[in-house]
Structures are given as structure tokens and as C-alpha cells.
CSV table of C-alpha atoms in Angstrom, one decimal:
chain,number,residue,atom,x,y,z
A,1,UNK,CA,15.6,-9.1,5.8
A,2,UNK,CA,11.9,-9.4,6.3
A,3,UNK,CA,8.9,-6.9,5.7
A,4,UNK,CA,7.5,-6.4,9.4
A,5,UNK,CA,4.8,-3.3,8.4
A,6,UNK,CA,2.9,-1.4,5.7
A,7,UNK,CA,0.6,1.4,5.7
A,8,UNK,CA,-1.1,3.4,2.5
A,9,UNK,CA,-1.1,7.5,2.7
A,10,UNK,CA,-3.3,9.3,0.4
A,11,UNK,CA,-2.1,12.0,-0.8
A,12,UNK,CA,-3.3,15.6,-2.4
A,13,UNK,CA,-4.8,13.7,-5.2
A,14,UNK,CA,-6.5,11.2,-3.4
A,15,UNK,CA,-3.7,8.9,-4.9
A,16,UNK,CA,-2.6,5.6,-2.6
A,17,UNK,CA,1.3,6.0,-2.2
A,18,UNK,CA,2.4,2.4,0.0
A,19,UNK,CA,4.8,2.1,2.6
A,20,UNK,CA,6.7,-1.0,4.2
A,21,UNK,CA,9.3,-1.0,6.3
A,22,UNK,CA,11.7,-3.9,6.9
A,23,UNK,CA,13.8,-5.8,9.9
A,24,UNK,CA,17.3,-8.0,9.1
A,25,UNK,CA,17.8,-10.2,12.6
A,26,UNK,CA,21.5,-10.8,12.0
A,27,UNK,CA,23.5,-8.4,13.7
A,28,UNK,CA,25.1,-5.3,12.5
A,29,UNK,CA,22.8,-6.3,9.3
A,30,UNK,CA,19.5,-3.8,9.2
A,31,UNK,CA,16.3,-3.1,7.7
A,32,UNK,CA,14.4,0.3,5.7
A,33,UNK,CA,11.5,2.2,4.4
A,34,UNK,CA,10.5,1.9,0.9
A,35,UNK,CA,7.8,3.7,-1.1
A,36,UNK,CA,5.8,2.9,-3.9
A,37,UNK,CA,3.5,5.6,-5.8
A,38,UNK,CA,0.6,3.0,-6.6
A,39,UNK,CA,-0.9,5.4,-8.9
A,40,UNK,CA,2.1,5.8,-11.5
A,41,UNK,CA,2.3,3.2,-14.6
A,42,UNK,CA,5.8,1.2,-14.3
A,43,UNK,CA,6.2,3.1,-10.7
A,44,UNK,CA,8.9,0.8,-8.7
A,45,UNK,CA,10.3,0.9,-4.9
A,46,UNK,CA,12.1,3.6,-3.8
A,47,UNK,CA,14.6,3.1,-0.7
A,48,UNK,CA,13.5,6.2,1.5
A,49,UNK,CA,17.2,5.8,3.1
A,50,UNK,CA,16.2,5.8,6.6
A,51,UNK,CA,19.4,5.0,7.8
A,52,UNK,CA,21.3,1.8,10.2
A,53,UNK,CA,17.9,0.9,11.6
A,54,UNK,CA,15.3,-2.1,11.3
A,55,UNK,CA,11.9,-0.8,11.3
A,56,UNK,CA,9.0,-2.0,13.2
A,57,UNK,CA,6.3,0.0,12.9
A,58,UNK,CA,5.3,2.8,10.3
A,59,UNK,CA,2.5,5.1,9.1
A,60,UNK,CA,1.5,8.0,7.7
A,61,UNK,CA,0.8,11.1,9.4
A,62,UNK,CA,-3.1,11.6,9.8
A,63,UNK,CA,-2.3,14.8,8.1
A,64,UNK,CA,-0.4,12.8,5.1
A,65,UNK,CA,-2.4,14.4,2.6
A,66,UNK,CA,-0.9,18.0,3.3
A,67,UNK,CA,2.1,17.2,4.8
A,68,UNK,CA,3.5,13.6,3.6
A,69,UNK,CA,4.5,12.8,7.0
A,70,UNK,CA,6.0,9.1,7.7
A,71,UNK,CA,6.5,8.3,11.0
A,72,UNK,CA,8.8,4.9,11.7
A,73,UNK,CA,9.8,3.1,15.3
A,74,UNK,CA,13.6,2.0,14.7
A,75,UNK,CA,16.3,0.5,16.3
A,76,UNK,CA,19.8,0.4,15.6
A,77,UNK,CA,20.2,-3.0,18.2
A,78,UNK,CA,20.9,-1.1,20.9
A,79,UNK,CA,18.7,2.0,21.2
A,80,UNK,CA,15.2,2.5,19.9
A,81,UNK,CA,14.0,5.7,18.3
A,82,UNK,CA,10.9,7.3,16.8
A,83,UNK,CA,11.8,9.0,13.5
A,84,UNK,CA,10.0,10.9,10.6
A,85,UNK,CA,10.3,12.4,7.0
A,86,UNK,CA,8.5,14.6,5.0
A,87,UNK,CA,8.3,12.9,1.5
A,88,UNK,CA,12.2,13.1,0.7
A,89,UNK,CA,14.6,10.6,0.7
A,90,UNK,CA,17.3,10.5,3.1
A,91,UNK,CA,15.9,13.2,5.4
A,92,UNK,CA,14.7,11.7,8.6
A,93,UNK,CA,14.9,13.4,11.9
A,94,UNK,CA,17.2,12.1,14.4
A,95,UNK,CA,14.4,11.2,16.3
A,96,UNK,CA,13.2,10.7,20.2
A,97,UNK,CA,14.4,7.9,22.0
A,98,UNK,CA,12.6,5.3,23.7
A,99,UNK,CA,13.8,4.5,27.1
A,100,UNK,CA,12.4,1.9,30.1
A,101,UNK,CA,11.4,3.9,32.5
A,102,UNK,CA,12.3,6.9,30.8
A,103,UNK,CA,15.9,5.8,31.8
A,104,UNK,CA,17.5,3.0,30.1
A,105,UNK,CA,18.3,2.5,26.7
A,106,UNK,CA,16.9,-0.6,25.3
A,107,UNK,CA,16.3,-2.7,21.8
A,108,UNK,CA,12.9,-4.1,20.2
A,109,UNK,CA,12.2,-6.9,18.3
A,110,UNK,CA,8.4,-6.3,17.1
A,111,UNK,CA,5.7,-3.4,17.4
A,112,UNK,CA,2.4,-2.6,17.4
A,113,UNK,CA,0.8,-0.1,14.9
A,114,UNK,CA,1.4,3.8,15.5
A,115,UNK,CA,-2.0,5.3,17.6
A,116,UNK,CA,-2.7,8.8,17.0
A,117,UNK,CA,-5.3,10.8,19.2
A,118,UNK,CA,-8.3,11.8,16.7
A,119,UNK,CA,-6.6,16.0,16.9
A,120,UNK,CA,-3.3,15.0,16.2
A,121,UNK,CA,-3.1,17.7,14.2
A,122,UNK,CA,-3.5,20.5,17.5
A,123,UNK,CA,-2.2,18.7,19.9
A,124,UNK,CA,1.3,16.3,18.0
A,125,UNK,CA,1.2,13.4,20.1
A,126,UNK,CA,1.2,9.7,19.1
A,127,UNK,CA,1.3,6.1,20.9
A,128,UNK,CA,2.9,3.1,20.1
A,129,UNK,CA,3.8,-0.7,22.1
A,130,UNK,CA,6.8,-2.4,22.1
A,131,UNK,CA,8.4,-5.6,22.8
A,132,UNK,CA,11.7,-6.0,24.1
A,133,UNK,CA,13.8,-5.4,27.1
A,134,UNK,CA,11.7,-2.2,27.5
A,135,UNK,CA,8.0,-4.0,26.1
A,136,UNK,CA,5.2,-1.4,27.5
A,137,UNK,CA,2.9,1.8,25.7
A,138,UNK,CA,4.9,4.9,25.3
A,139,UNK,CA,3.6,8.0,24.2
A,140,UNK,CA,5.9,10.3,22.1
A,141,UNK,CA,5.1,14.4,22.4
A,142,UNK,CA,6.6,15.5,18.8
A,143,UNK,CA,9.0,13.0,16.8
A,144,UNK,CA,11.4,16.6,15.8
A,145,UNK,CA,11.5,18.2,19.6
A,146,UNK,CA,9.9,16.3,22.2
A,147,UNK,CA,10.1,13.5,24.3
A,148,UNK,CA,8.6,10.1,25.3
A,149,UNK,CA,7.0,8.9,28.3
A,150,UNK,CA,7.2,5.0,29.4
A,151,UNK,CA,3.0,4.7,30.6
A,152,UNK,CA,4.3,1.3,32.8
A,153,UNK,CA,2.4,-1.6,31.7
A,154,UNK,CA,5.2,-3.3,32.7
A,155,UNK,CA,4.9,-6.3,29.7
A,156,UNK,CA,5.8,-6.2,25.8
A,157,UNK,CA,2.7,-5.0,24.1
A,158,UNK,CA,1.9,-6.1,20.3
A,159,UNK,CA,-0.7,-4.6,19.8
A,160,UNK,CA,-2.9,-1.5,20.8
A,161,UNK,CA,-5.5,1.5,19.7
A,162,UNK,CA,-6.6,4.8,20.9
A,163,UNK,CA,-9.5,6.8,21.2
A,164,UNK,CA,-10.4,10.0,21.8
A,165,UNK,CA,-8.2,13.9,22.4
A,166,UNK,CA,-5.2,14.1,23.1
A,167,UNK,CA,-5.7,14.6,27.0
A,168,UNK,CA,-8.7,12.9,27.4
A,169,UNK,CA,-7.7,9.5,25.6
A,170,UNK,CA,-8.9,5.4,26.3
A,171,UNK,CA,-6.1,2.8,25.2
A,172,UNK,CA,-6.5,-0.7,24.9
A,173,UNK,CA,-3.2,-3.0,24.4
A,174,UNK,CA,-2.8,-6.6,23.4
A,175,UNK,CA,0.1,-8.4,25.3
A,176,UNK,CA,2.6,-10.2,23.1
A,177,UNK,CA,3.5,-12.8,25.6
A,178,UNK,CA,0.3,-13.9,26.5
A,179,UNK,CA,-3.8,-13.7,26.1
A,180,UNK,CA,-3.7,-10.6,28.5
A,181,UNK,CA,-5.4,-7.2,27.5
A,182,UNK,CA,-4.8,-3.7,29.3
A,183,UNK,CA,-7.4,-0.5,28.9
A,184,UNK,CA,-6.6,2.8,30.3
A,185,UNK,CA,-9.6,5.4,30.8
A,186,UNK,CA,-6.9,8.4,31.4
A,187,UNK,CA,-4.3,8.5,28.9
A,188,UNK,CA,-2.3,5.7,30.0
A,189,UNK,CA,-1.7,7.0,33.5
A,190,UNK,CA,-3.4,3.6,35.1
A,191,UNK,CA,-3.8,0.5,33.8
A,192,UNK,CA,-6.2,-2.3,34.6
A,193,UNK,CA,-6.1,-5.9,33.0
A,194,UNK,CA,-8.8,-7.9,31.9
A,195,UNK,CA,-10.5,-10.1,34.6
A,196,UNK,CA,-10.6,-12.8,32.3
A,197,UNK,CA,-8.3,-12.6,29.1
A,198,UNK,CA,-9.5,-14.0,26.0
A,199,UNK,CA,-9.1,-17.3,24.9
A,200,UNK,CA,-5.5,-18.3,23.1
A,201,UNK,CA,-1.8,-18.2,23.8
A,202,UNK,CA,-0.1,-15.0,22.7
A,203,UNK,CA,0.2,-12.2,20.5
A,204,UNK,CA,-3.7,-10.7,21.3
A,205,UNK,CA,-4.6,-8.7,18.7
A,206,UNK,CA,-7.3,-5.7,19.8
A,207,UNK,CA,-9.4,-2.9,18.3
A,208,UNK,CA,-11.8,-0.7,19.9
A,209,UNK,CA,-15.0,1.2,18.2
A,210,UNK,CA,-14.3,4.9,17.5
């Protein structure tokens, strides 16, 4: 079992409370989500109980500090989910599934961070990348009713970031697999590559300016 993500949320009091979330690659073996509240003396890590998943991705709700959202990408080796809790052990959603194409159930075996438009909090949508059978950008409309949308870059993405409304959005995703980087000027609904990737291998890291 290894750690594979982290993110701080702050919460009411301004007070860092530290997530990580963990994969196990042997099968039928799996990962969690474990918390720590930094700011208590002798505070230790608390299993969140997310259930028979490894965890690939994580973070806090851009609305943590009312609502102590965690929002985790999962998979149970055979499916791969978006989950969430609100703070309390053992009660995660049963999520939205990720599918290839919006069809096929797949599995993932790394992630990129969790994207949030800058007014997540009118309009609940998020974006993450994937690698796996179904590697791409998906966007997720609500983790407790709603769906997600396979935006066909067609390659396992490892890293990405968003700006802008939800509706009006710019992505930009790192390939995995190679030195190859993707932008979108219209919320993922075309893609264009870079006419000259950057220098290196694999696993291209990318951040844009707000």
C-alpha cells in the first residue's frame, strides 16, 4: 500500500486538517482516505473508511471551510468512481462512475489532481484525468446525482488545470505517456495538441496562470 495523493482543507477556524489517500497494486488488496487535524496536540490518523477502493486523487471541496467536503477518484479494479463525504467517517456517496466513452466500464492506475471551475459553488461541476483503459479528461456534474462526460482526448492524462466558469472554461492536460500537452478554449469540447511538446519523456506536468 502506497500514498498516491494529499491535499490540506482549511476549515471554520482557519485550521489545516490533511488528507492522503492511498493505492495497494495487489489484487483484491486496496487502498483509503485518512485524515489528520494538524492543529490538535497528539492528533493521529483517522481511517475515513472509504470503502474496497484504491484512491487516486483527492481534495477538498473549494467550499471546505463551510461544508468539509472530500471529494476522492476510486476504483475497486474493475470500475472507477467519483465519491465524496462530508467530514464523517464511513459515509461516502456511492458515487458516479467513470466510463470510456460514457460506455464502458474501465480501471485506473494513476490520476491527476481534482480541477474545479472558479464558481463551483453555483454551478457543482469538477474535472479530473485518468490513466488507464479509459485515460482521457472527464468532467463530473455533481458526485451525489449526476453524471460524467468522457471530453475524448483519447490518451491517459496525468496531469491537468482549469480556468475560468463553469461554461465558459480553458483546460490544459499533461499526457502520461509522453511529452504531449492538450488545451481546450470551450470546456473540453475540442482539443488541440501542442505543435511542439516540451522537452522529456513522460508524465508532463502543467499549470496555467489564473
Amino acid at each position: 500500500e502506497s500514498i498516491t495523493c494529499l491535499d490540506v482543507g482549511y476549515n471554520a477556524s482557519d485550521d489545516p486538517c490533511v488528507f492522503i489517500a492511498t493505492a495497494d497494486t495487489d489484487g483484491g488488496d486496496f487502498g483509503g482516505v485518512y485524515y489528520l487535524p494538524e492543529a490538535d496536540p497528539g492528533a493521529e490518523w483517522t481511517d475515513l473508511q472509504a470503502g474496497s477502493y484504491d484512491v487516486y486523487a483527492i481534495a477538498g471541496s473549494p467550499e471546505f471551510k463551510g461544508d468539509s467536503q472530500i471529494i476522492a477518484i476510486v476504483t475497486d479494479e474493475t470500475h472507477t468512481y467519483v465519491i465524496n463525504n462530508y467530514g464523517v467517517v464511513g459515509e461516502w456517496t456511492s458515487g458516479v462512475e467513470l466510463l470510456e466513452g460514457d460506455v464502458t466500464p474501465f480501471t485506473i492506475t494513476a490520476a491527476s489532481d481534482i480541477r474545479f471551475p472558479s464558481d463551483f459553488d453555483e454551478t457543482y461541476k469538477l474535472f479530473i484525468g485518468v490513466v488507464g483503459a479509459g485515460g482521457d479528461v472527464y468532467q463530473v456534474t455533481s458526485v451525489t446525482s449526476g453524471a460524467a462526460y468522457d471530453l475524448n482526448v483519447d490518451t491517459d492524462i496525468i496531469s491537468l488545470d482549469v480556468v475560468g466558469e463553469a461554461g465558459n472554461t480553458q483546460l490544459l492536460a499533461g499526457a502520461a505517456g509522453s511529452a504531449q500537452i492538450y488545451l481546450s478554449t470551450d470546456g473540453g469540447s475540442n482539443w488541440a495538441g501542442s505543435a511542439k511538446p516540451p522537452t522529456g519523456g513522460s508524465k508532463t506536468y502543467v499549470l496555467m496562470a489564473p
